[in-house]
mmCIF file of C-alpha atoms in Angstrom:
data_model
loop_
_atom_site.group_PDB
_atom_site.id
_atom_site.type_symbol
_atom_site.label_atom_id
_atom_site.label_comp_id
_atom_site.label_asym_id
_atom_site.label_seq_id
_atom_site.Cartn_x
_atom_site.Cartn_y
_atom_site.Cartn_z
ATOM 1 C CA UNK A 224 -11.234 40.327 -15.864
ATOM 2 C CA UNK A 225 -8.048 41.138 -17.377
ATOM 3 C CA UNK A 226 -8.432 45.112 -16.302
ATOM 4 C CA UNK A 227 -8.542 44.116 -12.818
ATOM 5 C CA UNK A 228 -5.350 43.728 -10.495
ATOM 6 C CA UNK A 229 -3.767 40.614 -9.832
ATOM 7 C CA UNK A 230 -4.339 40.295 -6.560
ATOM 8 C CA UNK A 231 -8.056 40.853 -7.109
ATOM 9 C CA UNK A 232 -8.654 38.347 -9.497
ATOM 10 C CA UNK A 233 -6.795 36.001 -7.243
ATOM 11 C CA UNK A 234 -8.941 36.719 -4.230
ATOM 12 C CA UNK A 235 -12.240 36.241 -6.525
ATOM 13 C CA UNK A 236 -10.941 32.576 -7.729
ATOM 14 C CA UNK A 237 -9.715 31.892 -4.351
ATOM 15 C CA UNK A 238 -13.066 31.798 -3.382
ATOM 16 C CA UNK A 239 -14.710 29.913 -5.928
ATOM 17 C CA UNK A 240 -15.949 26.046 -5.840
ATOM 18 C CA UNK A 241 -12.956 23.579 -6.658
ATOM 19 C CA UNK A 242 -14.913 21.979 -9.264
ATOM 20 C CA UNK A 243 -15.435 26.000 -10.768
ATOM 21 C CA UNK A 244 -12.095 26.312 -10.799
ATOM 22 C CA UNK A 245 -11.049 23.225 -12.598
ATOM 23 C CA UNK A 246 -13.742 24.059 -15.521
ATOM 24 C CA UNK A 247 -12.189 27.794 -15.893
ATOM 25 C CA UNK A 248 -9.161 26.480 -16.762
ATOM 26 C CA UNK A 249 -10.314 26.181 -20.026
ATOM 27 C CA UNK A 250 -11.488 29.587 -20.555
ATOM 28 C CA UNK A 251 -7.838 30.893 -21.966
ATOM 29 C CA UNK A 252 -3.885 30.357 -21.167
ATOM 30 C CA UNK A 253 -3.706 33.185 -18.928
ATOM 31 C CA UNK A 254 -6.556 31.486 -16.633
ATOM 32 C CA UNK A 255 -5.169 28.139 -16.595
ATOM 33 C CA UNK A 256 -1.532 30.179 -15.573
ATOM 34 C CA UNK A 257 -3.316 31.591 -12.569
ATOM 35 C CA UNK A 258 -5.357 28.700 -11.390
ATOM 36 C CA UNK A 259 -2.283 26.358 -11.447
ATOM 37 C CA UNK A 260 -0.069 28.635 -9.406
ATOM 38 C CA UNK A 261 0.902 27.860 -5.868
ATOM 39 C CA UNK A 262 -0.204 31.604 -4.814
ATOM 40 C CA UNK A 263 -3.804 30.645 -5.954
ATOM 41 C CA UNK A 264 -3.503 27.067 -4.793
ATOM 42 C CA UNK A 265 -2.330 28.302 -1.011
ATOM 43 C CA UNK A 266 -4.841 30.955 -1.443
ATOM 44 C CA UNK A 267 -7.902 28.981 -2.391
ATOM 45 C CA UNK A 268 -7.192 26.706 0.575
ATOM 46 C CA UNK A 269 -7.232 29.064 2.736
ATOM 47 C CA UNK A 270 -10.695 29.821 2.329
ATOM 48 C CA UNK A 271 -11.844 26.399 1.968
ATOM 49 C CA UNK A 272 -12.824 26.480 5.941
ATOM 50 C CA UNK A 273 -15.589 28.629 5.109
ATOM 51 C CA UNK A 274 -17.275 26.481 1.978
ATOM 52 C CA UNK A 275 -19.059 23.471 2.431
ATOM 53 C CA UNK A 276 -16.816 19.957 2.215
ATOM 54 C CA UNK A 277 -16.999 17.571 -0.383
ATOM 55 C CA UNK A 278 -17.334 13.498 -0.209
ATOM 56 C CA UNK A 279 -15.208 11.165 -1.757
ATOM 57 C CA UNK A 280 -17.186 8.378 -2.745
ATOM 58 C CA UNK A 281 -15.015 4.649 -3.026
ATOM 59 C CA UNK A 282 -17.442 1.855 -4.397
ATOM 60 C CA UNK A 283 -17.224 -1.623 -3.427
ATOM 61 C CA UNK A 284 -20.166 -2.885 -5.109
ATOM 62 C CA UNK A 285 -21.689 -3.208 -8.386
ATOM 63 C CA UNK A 286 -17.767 -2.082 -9.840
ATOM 64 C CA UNK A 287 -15.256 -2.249 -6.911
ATOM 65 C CA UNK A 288 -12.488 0.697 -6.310
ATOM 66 C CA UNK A 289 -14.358 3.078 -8.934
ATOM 67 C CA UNK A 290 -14.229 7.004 -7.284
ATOM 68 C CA UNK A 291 -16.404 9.910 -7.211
ATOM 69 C CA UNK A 292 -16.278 13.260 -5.639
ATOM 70 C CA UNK A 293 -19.457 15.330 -5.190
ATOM 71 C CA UNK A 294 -18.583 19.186 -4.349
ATOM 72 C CA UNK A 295 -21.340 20.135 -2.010
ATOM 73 C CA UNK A 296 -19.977 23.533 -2.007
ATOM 74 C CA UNK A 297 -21.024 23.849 -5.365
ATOM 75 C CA UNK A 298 -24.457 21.902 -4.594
ATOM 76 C CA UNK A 299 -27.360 23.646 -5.384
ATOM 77 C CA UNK A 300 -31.353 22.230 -5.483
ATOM 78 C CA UNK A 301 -31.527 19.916 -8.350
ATOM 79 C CA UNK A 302 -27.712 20.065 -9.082
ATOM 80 C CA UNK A 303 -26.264 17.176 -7.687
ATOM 81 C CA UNK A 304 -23.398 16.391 -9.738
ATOM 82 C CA UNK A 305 -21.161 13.090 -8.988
ATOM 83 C CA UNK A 306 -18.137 13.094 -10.687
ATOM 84 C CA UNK A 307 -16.333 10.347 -11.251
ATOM 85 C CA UNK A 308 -12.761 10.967 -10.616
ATOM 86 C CA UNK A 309 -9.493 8.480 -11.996
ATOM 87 C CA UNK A 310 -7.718 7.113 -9.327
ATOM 88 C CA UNK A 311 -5.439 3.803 -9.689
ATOM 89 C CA UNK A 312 -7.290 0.263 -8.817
ATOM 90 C CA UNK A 313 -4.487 -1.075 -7.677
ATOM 91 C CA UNK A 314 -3.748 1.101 -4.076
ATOM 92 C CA UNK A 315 -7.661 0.417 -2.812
ATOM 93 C CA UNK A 316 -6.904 0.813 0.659
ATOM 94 C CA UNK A 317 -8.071 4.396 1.164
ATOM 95 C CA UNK A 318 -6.073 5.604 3.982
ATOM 96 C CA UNK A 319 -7.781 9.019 4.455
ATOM 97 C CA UNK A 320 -7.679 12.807 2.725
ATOM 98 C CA UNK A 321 -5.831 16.159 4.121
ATOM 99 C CA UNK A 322 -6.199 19.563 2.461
ATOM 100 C CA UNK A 323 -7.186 17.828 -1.033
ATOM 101 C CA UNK A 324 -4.553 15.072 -0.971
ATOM 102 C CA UNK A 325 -5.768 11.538 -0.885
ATOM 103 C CA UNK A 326 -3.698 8.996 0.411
ATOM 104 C CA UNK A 327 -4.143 5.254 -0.105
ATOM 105 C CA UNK A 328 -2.468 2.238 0.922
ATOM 106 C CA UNK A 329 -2.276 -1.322 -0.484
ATOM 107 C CA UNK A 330 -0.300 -4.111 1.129
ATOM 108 C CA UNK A 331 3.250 -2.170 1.612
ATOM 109 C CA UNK A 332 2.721 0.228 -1.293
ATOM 110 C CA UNK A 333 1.494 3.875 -0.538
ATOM 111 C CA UNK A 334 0.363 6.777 -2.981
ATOM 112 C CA UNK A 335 -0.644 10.073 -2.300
ATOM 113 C CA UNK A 336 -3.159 12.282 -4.776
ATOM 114 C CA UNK A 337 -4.788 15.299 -5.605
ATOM 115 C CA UNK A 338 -7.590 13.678 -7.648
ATOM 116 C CA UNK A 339 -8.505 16.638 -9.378
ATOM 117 C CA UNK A 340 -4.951 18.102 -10.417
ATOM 118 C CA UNK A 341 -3.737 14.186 -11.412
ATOM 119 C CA UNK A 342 -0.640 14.974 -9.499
ATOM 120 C CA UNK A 343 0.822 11.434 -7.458
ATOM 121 C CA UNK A 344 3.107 10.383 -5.989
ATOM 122 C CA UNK A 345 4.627 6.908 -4.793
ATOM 123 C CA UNK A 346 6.606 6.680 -1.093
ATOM 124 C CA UNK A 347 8.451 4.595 0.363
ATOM 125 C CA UNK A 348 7.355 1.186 0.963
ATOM 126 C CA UNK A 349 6.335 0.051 4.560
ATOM 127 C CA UNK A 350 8.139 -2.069 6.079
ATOM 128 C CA UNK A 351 6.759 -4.376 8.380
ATOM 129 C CA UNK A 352 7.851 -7.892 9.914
ATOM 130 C CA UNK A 353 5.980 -10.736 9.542
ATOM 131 C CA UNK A 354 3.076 -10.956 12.008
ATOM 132 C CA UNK A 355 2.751 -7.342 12.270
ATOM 133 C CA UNK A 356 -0.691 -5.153 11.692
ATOM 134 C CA UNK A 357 -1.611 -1.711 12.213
ATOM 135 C CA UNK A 358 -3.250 1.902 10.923
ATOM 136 C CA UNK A 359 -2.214 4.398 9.643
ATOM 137 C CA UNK A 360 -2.903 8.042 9.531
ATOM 138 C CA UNK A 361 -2.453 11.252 7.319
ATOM 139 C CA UNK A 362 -2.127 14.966 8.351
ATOM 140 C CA UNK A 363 -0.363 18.252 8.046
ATOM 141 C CA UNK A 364 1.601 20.148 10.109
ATOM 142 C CA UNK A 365 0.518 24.199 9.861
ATOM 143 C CA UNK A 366 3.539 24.940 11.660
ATOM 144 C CA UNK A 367 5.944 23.279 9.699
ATOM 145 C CA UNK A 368 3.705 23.179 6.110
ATOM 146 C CA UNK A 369 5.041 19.379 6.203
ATOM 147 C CA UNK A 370 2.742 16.257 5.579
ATOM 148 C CA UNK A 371 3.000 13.227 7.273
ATOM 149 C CA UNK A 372 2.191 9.602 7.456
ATOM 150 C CA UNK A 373 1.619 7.828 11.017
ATOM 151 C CA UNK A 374 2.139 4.361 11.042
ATOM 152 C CA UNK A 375 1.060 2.375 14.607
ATOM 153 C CA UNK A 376 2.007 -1.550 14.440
ATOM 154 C CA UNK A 377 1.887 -4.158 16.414
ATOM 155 C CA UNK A 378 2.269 -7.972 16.834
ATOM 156 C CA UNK A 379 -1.028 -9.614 15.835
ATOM 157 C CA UNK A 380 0.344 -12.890 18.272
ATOM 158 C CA UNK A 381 2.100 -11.166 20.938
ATOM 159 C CA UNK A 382 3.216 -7.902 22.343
ATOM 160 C CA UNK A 383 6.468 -6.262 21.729
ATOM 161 C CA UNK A 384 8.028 -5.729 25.302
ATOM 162 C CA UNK A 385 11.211 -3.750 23.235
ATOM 163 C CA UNK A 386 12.620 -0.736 25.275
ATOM 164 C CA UNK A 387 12.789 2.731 23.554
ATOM 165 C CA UNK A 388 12.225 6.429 24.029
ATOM 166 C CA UNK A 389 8.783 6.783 25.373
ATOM 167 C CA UNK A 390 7.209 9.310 22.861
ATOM 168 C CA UNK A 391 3.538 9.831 25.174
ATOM 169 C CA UNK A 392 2.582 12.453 27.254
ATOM 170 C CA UNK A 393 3.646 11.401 31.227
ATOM 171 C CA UNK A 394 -0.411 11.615 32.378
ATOM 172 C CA UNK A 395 -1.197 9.148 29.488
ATOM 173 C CA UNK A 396 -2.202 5.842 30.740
ATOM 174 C CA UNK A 397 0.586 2.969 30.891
ATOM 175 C CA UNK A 398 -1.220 0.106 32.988
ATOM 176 C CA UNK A 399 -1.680 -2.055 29.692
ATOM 177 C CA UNK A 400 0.291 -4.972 28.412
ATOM 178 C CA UNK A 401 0.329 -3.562 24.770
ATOM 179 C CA UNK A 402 3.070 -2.072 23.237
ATOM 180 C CA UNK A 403 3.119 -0.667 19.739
ATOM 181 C CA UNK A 404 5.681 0.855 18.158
ATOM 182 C CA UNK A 405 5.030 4.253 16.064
ATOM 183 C CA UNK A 406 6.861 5.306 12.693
ATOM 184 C CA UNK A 407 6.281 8.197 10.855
ATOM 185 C CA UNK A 408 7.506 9.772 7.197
ATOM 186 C CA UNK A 409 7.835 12.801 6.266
ATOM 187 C CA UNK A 410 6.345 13.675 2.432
ATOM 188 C CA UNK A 411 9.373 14.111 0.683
ATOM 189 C CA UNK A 412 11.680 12.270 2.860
ATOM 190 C CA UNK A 413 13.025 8.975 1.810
ATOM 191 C CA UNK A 414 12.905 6.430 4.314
ATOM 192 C CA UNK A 415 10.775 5.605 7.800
ATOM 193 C CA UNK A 416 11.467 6.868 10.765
ATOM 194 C CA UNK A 417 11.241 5.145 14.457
ATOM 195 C CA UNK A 418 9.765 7.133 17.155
ATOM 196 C CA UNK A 419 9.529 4.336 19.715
ATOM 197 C CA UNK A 420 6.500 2.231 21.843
ATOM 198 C CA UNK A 421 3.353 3.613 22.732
ATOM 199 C CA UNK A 422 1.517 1.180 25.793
ATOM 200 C CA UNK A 423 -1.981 0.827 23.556
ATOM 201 C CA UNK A 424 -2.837 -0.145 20.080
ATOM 202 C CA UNK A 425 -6.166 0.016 18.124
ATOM 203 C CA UNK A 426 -7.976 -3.089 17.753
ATOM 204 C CA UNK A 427 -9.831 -1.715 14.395
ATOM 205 C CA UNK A 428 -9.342 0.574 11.794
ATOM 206 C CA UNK A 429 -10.792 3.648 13.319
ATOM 207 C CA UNK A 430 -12.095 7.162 12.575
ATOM 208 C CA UNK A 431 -9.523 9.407 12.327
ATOM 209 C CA UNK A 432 -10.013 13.119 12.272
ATOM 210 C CA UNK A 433 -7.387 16.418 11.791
ATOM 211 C CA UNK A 434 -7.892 19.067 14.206
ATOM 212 C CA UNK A 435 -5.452 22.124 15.539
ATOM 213 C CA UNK A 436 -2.568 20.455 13.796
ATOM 214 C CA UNK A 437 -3.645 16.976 15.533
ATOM 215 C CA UNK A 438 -4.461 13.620 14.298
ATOM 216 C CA UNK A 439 -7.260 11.771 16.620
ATOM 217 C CA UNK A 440 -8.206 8.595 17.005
ATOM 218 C CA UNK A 441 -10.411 6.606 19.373
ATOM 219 C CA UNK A 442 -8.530 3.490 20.850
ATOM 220 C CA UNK A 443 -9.086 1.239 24.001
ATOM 221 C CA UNK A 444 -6.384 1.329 27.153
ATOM 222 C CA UNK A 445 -6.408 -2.176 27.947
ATOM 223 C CA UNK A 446 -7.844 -5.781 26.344
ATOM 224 C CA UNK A 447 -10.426 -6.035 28.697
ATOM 225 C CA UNK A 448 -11.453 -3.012 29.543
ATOM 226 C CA UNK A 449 -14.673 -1.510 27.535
ATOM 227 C CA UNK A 450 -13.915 2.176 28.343
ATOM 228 C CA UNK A 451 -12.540 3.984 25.100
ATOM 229 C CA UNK A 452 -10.338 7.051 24.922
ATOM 230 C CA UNK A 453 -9.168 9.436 22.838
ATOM 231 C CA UNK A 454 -5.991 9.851 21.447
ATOM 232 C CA UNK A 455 -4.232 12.757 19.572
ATOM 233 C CA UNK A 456 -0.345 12.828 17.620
ATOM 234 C CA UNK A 457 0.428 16.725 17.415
ATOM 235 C CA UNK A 458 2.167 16.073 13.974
ATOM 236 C CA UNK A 459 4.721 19.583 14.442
ATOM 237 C CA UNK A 460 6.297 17.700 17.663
ATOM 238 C CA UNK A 461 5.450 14.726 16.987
ATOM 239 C CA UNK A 462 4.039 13.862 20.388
ATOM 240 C CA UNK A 463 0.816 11.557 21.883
ATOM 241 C CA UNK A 464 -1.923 13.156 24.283
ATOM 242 C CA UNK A 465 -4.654 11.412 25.814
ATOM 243 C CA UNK A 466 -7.834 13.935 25.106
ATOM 244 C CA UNK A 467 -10.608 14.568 27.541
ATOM 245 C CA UNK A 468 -13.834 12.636 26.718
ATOM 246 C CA UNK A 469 -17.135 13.660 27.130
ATOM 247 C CA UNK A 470 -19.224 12.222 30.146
ATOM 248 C CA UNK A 471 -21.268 10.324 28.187
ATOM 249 C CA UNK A 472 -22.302 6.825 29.247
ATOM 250 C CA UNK A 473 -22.888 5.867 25.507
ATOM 251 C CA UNK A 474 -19.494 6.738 24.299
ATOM 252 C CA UNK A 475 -19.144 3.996 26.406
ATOM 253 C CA UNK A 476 -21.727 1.770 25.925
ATOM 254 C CA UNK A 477 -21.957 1.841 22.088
ATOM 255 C CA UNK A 478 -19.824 2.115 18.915
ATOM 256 C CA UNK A 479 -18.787 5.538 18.071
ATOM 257 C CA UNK A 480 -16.768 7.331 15.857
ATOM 258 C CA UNK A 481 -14.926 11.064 15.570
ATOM 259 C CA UNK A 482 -15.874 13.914 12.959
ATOM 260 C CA UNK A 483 -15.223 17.585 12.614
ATOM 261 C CA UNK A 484 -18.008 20.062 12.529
ATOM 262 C CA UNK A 485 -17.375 23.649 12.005
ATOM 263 C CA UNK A 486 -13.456 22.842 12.983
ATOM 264 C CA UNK A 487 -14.616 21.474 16.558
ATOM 265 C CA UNK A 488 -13.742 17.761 17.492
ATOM 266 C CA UNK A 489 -16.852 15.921 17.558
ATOM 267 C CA UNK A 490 -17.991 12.524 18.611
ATOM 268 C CA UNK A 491 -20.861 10.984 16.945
ATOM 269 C CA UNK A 492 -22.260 7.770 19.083
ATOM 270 C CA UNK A 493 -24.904 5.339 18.075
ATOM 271 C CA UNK A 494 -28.073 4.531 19.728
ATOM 272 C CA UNK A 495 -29.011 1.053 21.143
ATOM 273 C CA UNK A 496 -32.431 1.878 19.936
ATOM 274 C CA UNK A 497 -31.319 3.640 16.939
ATOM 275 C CA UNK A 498 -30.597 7.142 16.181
ATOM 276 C CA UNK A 499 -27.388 9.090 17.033
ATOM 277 C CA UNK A 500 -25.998 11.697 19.448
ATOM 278 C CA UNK A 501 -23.243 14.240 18.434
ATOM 279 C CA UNK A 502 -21.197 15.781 21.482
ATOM 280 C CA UNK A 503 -19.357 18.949 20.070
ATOM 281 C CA UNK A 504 -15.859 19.878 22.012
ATOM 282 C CA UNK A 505 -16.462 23.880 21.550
ATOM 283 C CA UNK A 506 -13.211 24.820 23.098
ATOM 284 C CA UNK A 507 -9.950 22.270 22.399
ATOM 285 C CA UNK A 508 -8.277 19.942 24.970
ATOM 286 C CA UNK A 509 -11.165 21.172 27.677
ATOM 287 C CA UNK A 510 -13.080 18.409 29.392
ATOM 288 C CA UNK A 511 -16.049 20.907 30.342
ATOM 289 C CA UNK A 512 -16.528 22.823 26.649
ATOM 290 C CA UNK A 513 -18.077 19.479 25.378
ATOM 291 C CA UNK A 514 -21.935 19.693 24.888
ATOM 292 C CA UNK A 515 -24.617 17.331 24.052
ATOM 293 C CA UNK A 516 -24.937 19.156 20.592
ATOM 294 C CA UNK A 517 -27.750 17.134 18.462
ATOM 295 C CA UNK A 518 -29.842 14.178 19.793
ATOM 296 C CA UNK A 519 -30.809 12.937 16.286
ATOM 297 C CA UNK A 520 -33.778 10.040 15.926
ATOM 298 C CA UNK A 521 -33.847 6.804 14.738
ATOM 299 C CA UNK A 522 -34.842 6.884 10.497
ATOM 300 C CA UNK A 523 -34.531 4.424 7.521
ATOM 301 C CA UNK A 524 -33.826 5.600 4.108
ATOM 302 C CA UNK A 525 -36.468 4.948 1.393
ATOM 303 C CA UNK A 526 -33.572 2.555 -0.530
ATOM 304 C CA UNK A 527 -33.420 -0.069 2.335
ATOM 305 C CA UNK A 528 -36.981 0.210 3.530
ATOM 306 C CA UNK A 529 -37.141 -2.944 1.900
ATOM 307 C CA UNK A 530 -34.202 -4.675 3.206
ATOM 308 C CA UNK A 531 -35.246 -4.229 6.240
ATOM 309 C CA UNK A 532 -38.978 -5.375 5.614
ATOM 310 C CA UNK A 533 -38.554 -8.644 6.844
ATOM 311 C CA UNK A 534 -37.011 -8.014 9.884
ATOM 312 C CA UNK A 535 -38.794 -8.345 12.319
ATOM 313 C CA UNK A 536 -36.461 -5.843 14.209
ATOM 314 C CA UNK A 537 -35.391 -3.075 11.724
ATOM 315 C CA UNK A 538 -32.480 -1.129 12.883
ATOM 316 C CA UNK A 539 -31.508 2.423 11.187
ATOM 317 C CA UNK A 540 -28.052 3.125 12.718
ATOM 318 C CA UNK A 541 -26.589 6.204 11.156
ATOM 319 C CA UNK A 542 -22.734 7.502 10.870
ATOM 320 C CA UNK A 543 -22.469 11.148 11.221
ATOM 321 C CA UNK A 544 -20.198 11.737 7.970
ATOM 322 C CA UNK A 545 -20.355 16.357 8.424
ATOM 323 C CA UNK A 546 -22.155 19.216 8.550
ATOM 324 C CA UNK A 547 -22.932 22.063 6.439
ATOM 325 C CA UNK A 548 -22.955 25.756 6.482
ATOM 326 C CA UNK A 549 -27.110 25.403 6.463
ATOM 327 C CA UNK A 550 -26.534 23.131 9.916
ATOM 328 C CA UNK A 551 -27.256 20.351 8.550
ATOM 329 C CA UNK A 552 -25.994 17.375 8.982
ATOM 330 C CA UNK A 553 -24.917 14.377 6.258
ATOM 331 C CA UNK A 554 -25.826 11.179 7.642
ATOM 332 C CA UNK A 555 -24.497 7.244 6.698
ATOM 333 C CA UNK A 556 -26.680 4.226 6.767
ATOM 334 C CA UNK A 557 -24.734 0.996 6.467
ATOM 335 C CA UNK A 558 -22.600 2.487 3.778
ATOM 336 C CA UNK A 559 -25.171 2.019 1.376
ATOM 337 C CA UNK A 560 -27.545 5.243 1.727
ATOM 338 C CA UNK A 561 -26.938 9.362 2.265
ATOM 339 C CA UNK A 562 -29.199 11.217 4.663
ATOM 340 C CA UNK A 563 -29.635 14.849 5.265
ATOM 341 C CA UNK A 564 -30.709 16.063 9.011
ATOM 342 C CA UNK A 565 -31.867 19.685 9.390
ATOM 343 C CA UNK A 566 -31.669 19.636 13.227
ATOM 344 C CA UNK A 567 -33.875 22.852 13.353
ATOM 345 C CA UNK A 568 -36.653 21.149 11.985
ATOM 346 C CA UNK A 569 -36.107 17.919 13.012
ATOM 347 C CA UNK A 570 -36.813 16.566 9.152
ATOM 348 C CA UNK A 571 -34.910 13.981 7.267
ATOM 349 C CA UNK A 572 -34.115 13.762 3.631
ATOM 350 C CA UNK A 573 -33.093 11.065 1.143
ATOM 351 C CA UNK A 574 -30.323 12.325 -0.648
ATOM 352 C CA UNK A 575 -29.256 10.530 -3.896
ATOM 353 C CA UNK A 576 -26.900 11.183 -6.888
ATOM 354 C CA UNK A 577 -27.474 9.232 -10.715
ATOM 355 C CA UNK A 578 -24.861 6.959 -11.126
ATOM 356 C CA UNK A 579 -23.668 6.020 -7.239
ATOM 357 C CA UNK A 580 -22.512 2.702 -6.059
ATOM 358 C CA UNK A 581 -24.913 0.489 -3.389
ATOM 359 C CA UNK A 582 -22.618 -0.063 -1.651
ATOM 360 C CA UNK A 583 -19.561 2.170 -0.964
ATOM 361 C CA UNK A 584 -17.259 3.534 1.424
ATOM 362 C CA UNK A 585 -16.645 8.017 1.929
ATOM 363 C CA UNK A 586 -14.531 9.857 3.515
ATOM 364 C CA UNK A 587 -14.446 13.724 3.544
ATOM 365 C CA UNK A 588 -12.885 15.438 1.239
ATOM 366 C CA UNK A 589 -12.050 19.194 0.671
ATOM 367 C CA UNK A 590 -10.834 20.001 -3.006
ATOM 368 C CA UNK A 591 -8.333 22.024 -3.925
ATOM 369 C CA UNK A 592 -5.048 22.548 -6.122
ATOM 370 C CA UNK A 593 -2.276 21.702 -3.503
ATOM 371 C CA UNK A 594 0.462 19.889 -5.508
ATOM 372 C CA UNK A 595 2.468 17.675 -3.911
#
């Protein structure tokens, strides 16, 4: 390849696997030059929209907080290679992953990774009073190339009634007695930043998905109301919006969570009698572009077929992880067991790797070389 141009051997590694990559940068000095430049790195992401995601694998059982990362872009029949990547023990909290960057969080401490490159960093601790809880989330801004870290806390005892600049969107509902107040950081900046109360808080840890420069999460208006929402932070102006729902009575009914698939905002909802449906939102931020896209039957992986042999009600409730360039669709079962839908032919598969943990938490996780 050295007779070619520059800019065409860029565009051929852009386009290759992550894990690829990371092998030819053994083939000789002036590879490893390329593949650890920013050009390639900004170049490769770029067209990681149109490769298949990866998984990020966290164990909690036999070995707790061991990871792996299986590239399914670079999955082929027969191939399925789970590499184990190093990742410190001690920050097991892991917080989510944006555009190859893990982040994780352990009491007040919080690092951010690329697993593959080794590059980490520490920031700056949270900072929380006693009696306070909350999430967290992790995105990137396309319009100012700037990562962030949202942090939404609360009182675990009581609310916090303190007045400050309202940072939600004036149609966002405000008949609740919660208040939580939102902080945010900046990568490379050194301290916390207050943006003021928000009238809701989460009652879990929830899904949390990036989408149009957007960080969404599902959360519930009030303490006794059932009814959940949607919520989205626009991370450029650093703003809350309440996002239109689907009218589904099951989002309502039964626990759900958010995923991407093909770039589209998705909700994935389970089934009282097993089984999932996936409503796509084809068009952002419009109520009437979201579709009843997959209505996916109940199914129990061959690994807990036995589990749930002496029960006399079995119950195969799936979590819709992502989809693939094929269409289909990976599939959860009680974070101990990897399905694969193919929605066309209605057909399930067990899919396994040598060497993963029974029991284990994922997230999704694109590879690439972005250094922090």
């Amino acid at each position: 390849m050295e007779h070619l141009p520059h800019d065409v051997v860029l565009d051929i590694l852009s386009r290759l696997p992550i894990t690829t990559l990371m092998q030819s940068k053994c083939v000789c000095r002036a590879w490893r030059s390329i593949i650890q430049s920013s050009l390639l790195a900004n170049k490769h992401l770029s067209h990681m929209t149109e490769n298949d995601p990866g998984i990020i694998f966290q164990s909690h059982w036999p070995i707790q907080n061991q990871y792996y990362f299986v590239d399914f872009a670079a999955y082929t029949e027969g191939n399925k290679i789970l590499k184990k990547i190093s990742v410190s023990t001690e920050h097991a909290n892991l917080v989510g992953s944006c555009n190859g960057l893990l982040c994780f969080c352990n009491s007040s401490q919080i690092h951010i990774c690329n697993p593959l490159t080794k590059d980490a960093i520490e920031l700056p601790k949270l900072l929380r009073d006693p009696g306070e809880v909350g999430i967290l989330g992790f995105g990137f801004s396309p319009t100012t190339k700037e990562y962030k870290l949202v942090e939404i806390v609360y009182q675990r005892r009581r609310p916090v009634y303190q007045r400050r600049r309202p940072i939600f969107s004036t149609h966002l509902a405000a008949s609740n007695s919660f208040q939580s107040e939102v902080r945010i950081l900046t990568l490379g900046g050194s301290r916390w930043r207050s943006l003021g109360m928000v009238p809701y808080r989460f009652i879990r840890q929830p899904s949390q998905v990036m989408v149009c420069g957007r960080l969404h999460w599902i959360f519930q208006p009030a303490k006794y109301k059932m009814e959940n929402q949607i919520i989205s932070f626009e991370l450029t102006a650093e703003q809350f919006q309440e996002v239109p729902k689907p009218d589904c009575g099951s989002l309502d009914r039964c626990f759900y969570e958010l995923m991407v698939l093909q770039g589209h905002l998705s909700a994935a909802a389970s089934k009282a009698i097993g089984g999932l449906e996936i409503w796509v939102m084809k068009e952002y931020n419009m109520k009437d572009s979201w579709i009843k896209e997959f209505n996916i039957a109940s199914f129990l992986p061959k690994e807990l077929q036995h589990i749930n042999a002496s029960t006399r009600f079995p119950r195969s409730f799936f979590r819709a992880i992502c989809g693939f360039k094929s269409g289909k669709i990976l599939l959860e079962h009680r974070s101990k067991a990897l399905v694969l839908y193919d929605p066309v032919h209605e057909t399930f598969e067990d899919l396994t790797f040598e060497g993963a943990p029974n029991w284990f938490k994922m997230v999704v996780h694109v590879g690439s070389l972005v250094g922090i």
